[in-house]
Short mmCIF file of C-alpha atoms and ligand atoms in Angstrom, two decimals:
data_model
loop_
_atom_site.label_atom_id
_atom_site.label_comp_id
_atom_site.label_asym_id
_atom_site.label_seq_id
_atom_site.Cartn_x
_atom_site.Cartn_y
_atom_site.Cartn_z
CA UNK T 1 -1.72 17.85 -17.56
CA UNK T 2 0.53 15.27 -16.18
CA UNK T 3 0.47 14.77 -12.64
CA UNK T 4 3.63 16.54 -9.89
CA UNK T 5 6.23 14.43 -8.49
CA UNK T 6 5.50 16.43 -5.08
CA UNK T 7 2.57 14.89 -3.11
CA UNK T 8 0.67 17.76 -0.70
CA UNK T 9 0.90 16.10 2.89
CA UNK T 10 -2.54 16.33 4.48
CA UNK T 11 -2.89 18.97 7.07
CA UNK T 12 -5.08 17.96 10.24
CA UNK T 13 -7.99 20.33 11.24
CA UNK T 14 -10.95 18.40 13.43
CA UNK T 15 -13.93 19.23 14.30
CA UNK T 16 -13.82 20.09 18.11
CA UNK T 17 -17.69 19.73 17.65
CA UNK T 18 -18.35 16.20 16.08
CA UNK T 19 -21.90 14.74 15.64
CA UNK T 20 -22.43 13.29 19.35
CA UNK T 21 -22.10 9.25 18.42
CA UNK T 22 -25.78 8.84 19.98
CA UNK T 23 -26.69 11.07 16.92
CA UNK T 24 -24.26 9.06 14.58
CA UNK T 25 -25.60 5.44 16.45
CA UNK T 26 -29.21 6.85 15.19
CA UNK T 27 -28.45 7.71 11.40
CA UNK T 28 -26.44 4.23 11.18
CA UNK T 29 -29.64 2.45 12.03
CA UNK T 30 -31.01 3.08 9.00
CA UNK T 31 -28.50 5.65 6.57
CA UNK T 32 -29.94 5.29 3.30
CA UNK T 33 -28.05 6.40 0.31
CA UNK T 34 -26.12 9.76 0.64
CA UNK T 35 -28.63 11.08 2.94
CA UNK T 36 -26.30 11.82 5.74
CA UNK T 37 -22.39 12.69 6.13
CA UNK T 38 -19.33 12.08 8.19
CA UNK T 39 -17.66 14.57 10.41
CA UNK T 40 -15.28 15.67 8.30
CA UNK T 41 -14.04 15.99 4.59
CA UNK T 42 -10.62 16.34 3.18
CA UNK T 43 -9.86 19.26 0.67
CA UNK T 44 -6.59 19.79 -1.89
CA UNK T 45 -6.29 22.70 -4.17
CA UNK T 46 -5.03 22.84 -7.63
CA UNK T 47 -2.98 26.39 -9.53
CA UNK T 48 -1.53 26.04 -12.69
CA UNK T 49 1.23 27.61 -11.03
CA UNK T 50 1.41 25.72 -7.99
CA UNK T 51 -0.04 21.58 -8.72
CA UNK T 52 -1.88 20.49 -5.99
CA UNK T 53 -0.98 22.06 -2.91
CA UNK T 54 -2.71 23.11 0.62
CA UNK T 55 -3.92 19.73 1.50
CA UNK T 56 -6.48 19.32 4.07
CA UNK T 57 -8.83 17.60 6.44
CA UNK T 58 -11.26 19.35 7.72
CA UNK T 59 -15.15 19.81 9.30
CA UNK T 60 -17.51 18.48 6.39
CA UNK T 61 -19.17 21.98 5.61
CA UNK T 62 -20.40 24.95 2.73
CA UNK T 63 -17.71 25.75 0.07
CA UNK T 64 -18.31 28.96 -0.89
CA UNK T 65 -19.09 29.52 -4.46
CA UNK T 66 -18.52 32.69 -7.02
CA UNK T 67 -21.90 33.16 -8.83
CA UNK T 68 -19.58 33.13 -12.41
CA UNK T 69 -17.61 30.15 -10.73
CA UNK T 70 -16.34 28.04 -14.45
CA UNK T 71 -18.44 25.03 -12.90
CA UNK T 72 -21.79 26.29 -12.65
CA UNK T 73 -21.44 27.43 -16.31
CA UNK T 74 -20.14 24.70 -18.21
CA UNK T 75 -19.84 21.62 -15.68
CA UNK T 76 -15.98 21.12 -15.44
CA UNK T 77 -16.31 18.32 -12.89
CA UNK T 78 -16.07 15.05 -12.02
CA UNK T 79 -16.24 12.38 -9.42
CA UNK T 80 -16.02 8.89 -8.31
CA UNK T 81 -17.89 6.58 -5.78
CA UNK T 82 -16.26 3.82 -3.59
CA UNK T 83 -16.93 1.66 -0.47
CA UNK T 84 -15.47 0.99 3.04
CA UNK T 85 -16.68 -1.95 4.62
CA UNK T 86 -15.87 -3.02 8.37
CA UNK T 87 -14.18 -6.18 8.54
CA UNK T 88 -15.31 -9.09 10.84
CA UNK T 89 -11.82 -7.81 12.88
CA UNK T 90 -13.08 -4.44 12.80
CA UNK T 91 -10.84 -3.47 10.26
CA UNK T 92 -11.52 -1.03 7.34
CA UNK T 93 -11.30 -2.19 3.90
CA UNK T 94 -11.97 -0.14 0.59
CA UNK T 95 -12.80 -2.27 -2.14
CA UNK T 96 -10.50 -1.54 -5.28
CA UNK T 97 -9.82 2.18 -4.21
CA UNK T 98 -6.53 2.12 -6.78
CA UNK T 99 -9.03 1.63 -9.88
CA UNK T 100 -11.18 4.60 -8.35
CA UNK T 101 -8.30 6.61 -8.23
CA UNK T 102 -7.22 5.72 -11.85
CA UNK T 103 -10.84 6.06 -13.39
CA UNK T 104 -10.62 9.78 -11.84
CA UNK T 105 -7.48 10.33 -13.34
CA UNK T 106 -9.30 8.79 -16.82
CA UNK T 107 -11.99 11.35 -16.10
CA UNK T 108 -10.02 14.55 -15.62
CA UNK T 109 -8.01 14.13 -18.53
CA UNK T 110 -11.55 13.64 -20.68
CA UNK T 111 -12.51 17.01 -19.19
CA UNK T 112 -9.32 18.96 -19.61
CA UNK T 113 -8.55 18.81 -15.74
CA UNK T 114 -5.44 18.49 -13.95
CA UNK T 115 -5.11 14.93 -12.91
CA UNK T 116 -4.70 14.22 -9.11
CA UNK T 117 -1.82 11.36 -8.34
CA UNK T 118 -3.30 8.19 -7.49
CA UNK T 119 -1.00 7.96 -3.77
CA UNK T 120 -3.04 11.26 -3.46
CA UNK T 121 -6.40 10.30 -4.00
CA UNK T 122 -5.06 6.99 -1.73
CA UNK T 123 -4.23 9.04 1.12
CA UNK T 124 -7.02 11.94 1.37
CA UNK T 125 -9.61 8.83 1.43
CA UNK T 126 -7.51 7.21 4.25
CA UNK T 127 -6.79 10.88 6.06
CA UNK T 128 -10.84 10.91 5.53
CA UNK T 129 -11.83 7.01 6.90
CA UNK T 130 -8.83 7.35 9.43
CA UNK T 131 -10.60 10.25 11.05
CA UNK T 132 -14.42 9.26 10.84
CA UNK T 133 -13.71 5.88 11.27
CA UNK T 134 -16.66 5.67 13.82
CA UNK T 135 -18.97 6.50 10.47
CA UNK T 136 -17.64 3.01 8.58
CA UNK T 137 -20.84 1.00 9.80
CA UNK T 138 -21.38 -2.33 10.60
CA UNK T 139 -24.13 -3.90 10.01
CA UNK T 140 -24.38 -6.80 7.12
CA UNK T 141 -24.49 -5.01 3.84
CA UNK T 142 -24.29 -1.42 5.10
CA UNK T 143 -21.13 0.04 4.31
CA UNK T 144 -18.80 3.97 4.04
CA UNK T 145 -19.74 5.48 0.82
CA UNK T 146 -16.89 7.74 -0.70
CA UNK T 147 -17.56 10.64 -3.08
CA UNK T 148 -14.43 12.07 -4.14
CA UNK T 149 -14.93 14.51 -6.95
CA UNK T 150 -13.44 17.95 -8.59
CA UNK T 151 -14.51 21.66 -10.15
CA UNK T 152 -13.40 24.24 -11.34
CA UNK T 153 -12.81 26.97 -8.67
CA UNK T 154 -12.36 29.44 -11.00
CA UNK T 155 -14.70 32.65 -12.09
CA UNK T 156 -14.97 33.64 -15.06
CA UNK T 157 -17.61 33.38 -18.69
CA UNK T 158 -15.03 32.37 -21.38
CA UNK T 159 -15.21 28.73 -22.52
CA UNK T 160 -11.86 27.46 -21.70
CA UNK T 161 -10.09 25.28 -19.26
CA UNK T 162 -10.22 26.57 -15.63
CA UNK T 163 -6.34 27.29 -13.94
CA UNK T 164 -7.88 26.42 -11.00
CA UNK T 165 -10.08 23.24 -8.65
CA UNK T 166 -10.52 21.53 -5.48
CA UNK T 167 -10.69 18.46 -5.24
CA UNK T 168 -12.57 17.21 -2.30
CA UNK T 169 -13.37 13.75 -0.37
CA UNK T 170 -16.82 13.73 1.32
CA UNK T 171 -18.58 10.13 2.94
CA UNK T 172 -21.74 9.27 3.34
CA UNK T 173 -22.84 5.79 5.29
CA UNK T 174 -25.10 3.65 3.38
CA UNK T 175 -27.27 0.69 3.70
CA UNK T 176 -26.92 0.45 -0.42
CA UNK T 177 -29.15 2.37 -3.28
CA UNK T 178 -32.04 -0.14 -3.53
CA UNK T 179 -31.89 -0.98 0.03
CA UNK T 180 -33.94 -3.72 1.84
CA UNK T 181 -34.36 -7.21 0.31
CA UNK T 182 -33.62 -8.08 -3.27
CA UNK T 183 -35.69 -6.70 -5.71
CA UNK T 184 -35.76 -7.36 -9.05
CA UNK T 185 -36.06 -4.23 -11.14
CA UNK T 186 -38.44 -3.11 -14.17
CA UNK T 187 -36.71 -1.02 -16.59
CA UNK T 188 -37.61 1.41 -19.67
CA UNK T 189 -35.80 1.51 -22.65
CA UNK T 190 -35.02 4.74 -23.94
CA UNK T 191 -35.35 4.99 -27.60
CA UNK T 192 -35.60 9.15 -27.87
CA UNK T 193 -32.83 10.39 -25.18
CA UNK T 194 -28.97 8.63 -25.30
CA UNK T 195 -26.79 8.85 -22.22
CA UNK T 196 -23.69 9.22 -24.51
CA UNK T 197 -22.42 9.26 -28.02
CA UNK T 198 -19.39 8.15 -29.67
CA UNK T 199 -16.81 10.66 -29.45
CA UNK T 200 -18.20 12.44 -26.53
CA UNK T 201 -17.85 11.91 -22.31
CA UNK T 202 -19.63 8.69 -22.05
CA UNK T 203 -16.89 6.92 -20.56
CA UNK T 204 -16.02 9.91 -17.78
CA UNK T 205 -17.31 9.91 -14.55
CA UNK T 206 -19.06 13.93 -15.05
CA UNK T 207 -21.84 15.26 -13.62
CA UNK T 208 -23.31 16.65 -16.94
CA UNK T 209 -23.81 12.67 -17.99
CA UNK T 210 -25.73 12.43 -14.89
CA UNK T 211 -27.82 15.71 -15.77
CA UNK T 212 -28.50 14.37 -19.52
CA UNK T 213 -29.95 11.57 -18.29
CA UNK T 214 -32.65 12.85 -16.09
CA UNK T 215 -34.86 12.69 -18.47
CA UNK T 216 -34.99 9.10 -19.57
CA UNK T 217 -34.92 8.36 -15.99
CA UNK T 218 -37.95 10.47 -15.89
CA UNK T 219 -39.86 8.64 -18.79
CA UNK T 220 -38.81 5.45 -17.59
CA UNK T 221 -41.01 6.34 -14.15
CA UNK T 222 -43.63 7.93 -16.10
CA UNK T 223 -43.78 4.41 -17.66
CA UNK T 224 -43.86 2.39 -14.56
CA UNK T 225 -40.46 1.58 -14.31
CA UNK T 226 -37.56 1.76 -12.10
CA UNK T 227 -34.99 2.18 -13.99
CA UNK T 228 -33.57 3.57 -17.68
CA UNK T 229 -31.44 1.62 -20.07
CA UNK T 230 -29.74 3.24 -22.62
CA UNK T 231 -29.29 2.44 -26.23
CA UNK T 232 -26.03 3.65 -28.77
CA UNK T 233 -26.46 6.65 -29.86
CA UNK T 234 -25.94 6.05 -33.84
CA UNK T 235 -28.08 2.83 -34.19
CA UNK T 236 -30.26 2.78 -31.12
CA UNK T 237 -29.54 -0.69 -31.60
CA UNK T 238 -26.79 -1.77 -28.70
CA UNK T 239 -27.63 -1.84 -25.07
CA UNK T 240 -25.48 0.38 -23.33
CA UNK T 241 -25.94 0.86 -19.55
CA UNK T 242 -29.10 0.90 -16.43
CA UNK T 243 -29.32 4.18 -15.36
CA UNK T 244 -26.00 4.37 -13.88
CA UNK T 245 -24.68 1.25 -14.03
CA UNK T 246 -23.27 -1.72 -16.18
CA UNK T 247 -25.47 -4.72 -17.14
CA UNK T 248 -24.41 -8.34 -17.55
CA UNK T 249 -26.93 -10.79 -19.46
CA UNK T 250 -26.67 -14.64 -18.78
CA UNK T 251 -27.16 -17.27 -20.82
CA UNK T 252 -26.68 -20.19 -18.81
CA UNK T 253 -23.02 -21.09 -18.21
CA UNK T 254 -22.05 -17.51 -20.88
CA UNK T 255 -22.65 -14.34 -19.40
CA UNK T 256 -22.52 -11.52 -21.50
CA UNK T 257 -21.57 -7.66 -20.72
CA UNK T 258 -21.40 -4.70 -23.21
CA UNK T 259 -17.73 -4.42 -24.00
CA UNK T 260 -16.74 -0.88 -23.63
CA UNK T 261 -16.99 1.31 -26.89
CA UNK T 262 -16.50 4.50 -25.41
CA UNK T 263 -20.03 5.63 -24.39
CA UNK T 264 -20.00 3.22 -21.69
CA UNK T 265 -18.61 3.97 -18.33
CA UNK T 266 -15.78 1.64 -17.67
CA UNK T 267 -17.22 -0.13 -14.30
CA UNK T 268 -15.22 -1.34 -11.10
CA UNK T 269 -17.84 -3.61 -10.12
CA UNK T 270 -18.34 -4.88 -13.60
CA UNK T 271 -14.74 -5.83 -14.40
CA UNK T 272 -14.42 -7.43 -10.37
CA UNK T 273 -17.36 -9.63 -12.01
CA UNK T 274 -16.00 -10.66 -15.36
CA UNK T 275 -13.48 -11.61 -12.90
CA UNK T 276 -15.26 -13.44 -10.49
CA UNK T 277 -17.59 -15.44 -12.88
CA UNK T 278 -14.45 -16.72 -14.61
CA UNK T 279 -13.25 -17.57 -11.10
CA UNK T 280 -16.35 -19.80 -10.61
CA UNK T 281 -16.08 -21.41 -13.91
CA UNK T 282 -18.47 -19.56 -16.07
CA UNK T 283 -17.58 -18.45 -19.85
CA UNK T 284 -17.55 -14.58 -18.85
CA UNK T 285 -17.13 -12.33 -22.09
CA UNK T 286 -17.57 -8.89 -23.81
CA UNK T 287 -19.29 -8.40 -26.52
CA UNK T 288 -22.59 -6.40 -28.37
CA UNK T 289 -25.55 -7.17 -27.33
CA UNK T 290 -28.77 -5.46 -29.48
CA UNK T 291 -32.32 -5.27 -27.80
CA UNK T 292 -33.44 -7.41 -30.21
CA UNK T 293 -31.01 -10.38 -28.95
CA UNK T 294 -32.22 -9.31 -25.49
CA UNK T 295 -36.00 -9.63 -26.89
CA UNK T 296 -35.59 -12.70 -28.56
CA UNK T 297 -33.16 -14.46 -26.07
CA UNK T 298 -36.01 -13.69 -23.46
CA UNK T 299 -38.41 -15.33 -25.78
CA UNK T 300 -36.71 -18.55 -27.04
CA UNK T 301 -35.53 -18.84 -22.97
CA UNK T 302 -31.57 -18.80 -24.30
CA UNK T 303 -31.38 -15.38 -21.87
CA UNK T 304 -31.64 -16.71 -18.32
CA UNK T 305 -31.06 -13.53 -16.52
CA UNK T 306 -30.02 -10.14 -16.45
CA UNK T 307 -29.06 -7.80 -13.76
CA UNK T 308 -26.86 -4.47 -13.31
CA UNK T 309 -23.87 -3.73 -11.37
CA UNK T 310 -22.20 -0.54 -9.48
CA UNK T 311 -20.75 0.27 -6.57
CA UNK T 312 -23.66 1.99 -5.15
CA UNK T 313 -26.39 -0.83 -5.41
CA UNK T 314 -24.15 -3.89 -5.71
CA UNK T 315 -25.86 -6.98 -7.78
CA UNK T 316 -29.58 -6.19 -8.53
CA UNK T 317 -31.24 -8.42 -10.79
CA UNK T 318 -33.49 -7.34 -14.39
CA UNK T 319 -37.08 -8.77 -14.13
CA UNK T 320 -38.76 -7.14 -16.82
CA UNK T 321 -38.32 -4.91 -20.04
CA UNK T 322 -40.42 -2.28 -21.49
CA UNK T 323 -40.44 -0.57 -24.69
CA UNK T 324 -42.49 1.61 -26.84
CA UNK T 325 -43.66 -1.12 -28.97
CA UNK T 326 -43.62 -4.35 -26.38
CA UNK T 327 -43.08 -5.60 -23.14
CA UNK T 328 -41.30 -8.93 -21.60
CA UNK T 329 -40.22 -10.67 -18.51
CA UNK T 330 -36.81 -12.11 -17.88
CA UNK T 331 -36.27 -15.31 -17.09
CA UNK T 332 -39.14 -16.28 -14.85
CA UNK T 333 -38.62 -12.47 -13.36
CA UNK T 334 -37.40 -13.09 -10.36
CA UNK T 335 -33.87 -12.94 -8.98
CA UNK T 336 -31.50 -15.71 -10.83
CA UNK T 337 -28.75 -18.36 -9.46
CA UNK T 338 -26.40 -16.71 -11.44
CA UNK T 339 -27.12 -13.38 -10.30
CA UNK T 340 -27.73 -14.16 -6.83
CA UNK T 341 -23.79 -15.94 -6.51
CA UNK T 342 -22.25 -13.32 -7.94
CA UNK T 343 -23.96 -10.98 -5.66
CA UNK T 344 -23.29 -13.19 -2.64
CA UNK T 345 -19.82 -14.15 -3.82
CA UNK T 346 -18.13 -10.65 -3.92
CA UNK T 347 -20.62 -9.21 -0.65
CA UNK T 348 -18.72 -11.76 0.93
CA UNK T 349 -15.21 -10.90 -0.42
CA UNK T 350 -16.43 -7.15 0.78
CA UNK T 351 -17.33 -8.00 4.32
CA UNK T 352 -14.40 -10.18 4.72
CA UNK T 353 -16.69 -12.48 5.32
CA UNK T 354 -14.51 -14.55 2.70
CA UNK T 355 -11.33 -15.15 0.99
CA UNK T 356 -10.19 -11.66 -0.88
CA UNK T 357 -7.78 -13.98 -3.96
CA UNK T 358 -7.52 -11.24 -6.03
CA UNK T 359 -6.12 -8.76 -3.30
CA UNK T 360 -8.94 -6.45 -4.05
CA UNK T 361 -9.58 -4.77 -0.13
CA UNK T 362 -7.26 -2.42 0.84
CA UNK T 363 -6.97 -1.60 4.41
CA UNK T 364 -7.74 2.42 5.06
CA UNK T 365 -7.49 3.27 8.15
CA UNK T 366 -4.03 1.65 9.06
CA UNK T 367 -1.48 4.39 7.85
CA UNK T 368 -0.92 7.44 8.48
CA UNK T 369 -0.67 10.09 6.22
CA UNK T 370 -1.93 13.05 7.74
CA UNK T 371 -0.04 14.06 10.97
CA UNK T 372 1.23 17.43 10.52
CA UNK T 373 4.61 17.45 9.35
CA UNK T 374 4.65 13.88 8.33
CA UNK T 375 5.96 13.16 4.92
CA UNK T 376 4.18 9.56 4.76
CA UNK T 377 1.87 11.02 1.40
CA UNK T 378 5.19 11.64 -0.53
CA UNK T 379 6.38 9.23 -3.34
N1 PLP Y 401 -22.23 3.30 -15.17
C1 PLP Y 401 -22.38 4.55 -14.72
C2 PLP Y 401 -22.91 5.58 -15.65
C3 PLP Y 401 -22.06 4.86 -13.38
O1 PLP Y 401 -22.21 6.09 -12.91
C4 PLP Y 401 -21.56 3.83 -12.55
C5 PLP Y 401 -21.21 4.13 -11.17
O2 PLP Y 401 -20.14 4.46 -10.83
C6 PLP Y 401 -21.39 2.55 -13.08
C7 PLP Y 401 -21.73 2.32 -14.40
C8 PLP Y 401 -20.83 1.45 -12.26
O3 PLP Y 401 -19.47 1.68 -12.01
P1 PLP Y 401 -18.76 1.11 -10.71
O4 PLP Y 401 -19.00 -0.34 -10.70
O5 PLP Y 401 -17.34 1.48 -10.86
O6 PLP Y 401 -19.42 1.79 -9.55
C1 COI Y 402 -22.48 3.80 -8.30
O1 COI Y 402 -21.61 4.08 -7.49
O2 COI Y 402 -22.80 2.66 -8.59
C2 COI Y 402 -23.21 4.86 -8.96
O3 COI Y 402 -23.85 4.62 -9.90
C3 COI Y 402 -23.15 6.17 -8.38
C4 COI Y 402 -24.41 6.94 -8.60
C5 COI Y 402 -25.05 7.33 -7.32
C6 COI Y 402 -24.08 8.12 -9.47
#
């Protein structure tokens, strides 16, 4: 469904009750990871008939919900995540919001929903940031989490393609998903559950990937470990992905990341870094890697490090491997050069703390899309 030339302008309804900022100044201390949300949220409906239309910000709040709502049936949804960070100026920058908005578009088409225009998705998260820009914190390394995501509104038991979702912008501050100093994590490989197969939604950001892998994530605990990798689905052969996010191995001056076959979610973070390692001069490339190269590169001491990438959790290194049949340490399992300059290097292109070459921040809260009969939203 291709997207309408006619952008919704955002309609302005604010909370006359806001979280008193003493509350807010409390939850920033220490936020978490989607533990606690902003004021408001911005909403935008879609009809087959009408596109997207009714556009709106609005107190964050219950939806209600149809008991034979499409969703809650057969999972017609999907989301993204993305970060605001407060600028040394005080400004508000999202990092790479444009790829966010193009990955959702990606997503919807996957699941046979309508796809939102990126200048929308672009506005409702500035309508959102513009408005709770008290909630962007600013502490080192603490930053706005944004969940945009869609359903399907619609009621109903047949199996077919709902006429009708909201799409909605909620955020969440955040200290990060593994919060607290760096960790290096233990991980389980899952050799009887797969994330995704060829052929199927690996590569969409939709909840029911994030339901199917529950259960590896649960064995991988029940094995001591923090986190799941996840092998191909036909050969069990070809590391995948951590849990939910992308994985880079290093072999000195090479550094290595899955290339993208389809049952791989196509990363933000993990494409910035392919970026940013060529950037600082190492031989950054895509390509298989098997668990046996991982097994063996750990042994011989080729593999240097490991560590896995997303949005939520930033950089965080791979210390040690566990599988049904053996057991190994990375490196000397603790958190490597490599690893740790990456980390550092785009943290610091986040905070503004450094040079942004690749024009990757965009600033959010600057214009304004949402006053009420302003047309600033339409292309
Ligand atoms: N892989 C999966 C399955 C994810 O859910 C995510 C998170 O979005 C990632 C990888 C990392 O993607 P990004 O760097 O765009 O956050
Ligand atoms: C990420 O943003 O890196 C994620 O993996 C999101 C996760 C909480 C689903």
């Amino acid at each position: 469904m291709p997207p309408r030339m006619t952008l919704p302008v955002i309609e302005l309804k604010p909370d006359s009750r806001p979280i008193p900022a003493e509350q807010r100044e409390e939850v920033l201390a220490s936020p978490g990871f989607g533990h606690h949300f902003t004021d408001h949220m911005v909403t935008i409906t879609w009809t087959e008939d009408a596109g997207w239309h009714f556009a709106r910000l609005v107190p964050y709040g219950p939806l209600p919900i149809d008991p034979a709502n499409l969703t809650l049936h057969y999972s017609q949804t999907v989301f993204e995540g993305l970060k605001v960070f407060r600028g040394p100026d005080g400004n508000l920058g999202a990092f790479r919001p444009e790829e966010n908005a193009r990955r959702f578009q990606a997503s919807a088409r996957r699941m046979a929903m309508p796809e939102l225009p990126e200048k929308t998705f672009l506005a409702a998260c500035e309508a959102l940031v513009a408005q709770d820009r008290a909630w962007v914190p600013s502490r080192p390394g603490h930053s706005l989490y944004l969940r945009p995501f869609m359903f399907a509104t619609e009621s109903g038991l047949g199996v077919r393609a709902a006429r009708e979702f909201l799409f909605v912008v909620i955020a969440s501050p955040t200290d990060g998903y593994f919060a607290g100093e760096v960790r290096p994590v233990s991980v389980w490989v899952a050799e009887e559950y797969v994330r995704a197969a060829p052929g199927g939604t690996g590569a969409a950001k939709t909840g029911a990937n994030y339901a199917a892998s529950l259960m590896g994530q649960a064995q991988a605990a029940a094995q001591g470990c923090d986190q799941v990798v996840w092998l191909d689905a036909l050969e069990r052969r070809w590391v995948e992905e951590m849990g939910a996010m992308n994985l880079f191995f290093v072999y000195g001056e090479r550094i290595v990341t899955p290339e993208l076959t389809g049952s791989l979610l196509p990363g933000i973070t993990r494409a910035s870094l392919l970026t940013l390692a060529r950037d600082l001069g190492y031989k950054a490339e895509e390509a298989r890697v098997s668990l046996q190269d991982w097994r063996r590169d750990s042994a011989d001491g080729s593999l240097t490090e490991v560590f896995a990438c997303g949005t939520a959790a930033g950089v965080v290194p791979v210390g040690s491997v566990k599988t049904a049949l053996a057991q190994w340490t990375v490196g000397d399992g603790r958190p490597g050069e490599v690893t740790m300059r990456l980390r550092e290097t785009l943290r610091q292109i986040q905070s503004g703390a450094a040079a942004d070459p690749h024009g990757w921040m965009r600033e959010m809260a600057g214009a304004d899309h949402t006053a009420p009969g302003r047309q600033a939203a339409r292309s």
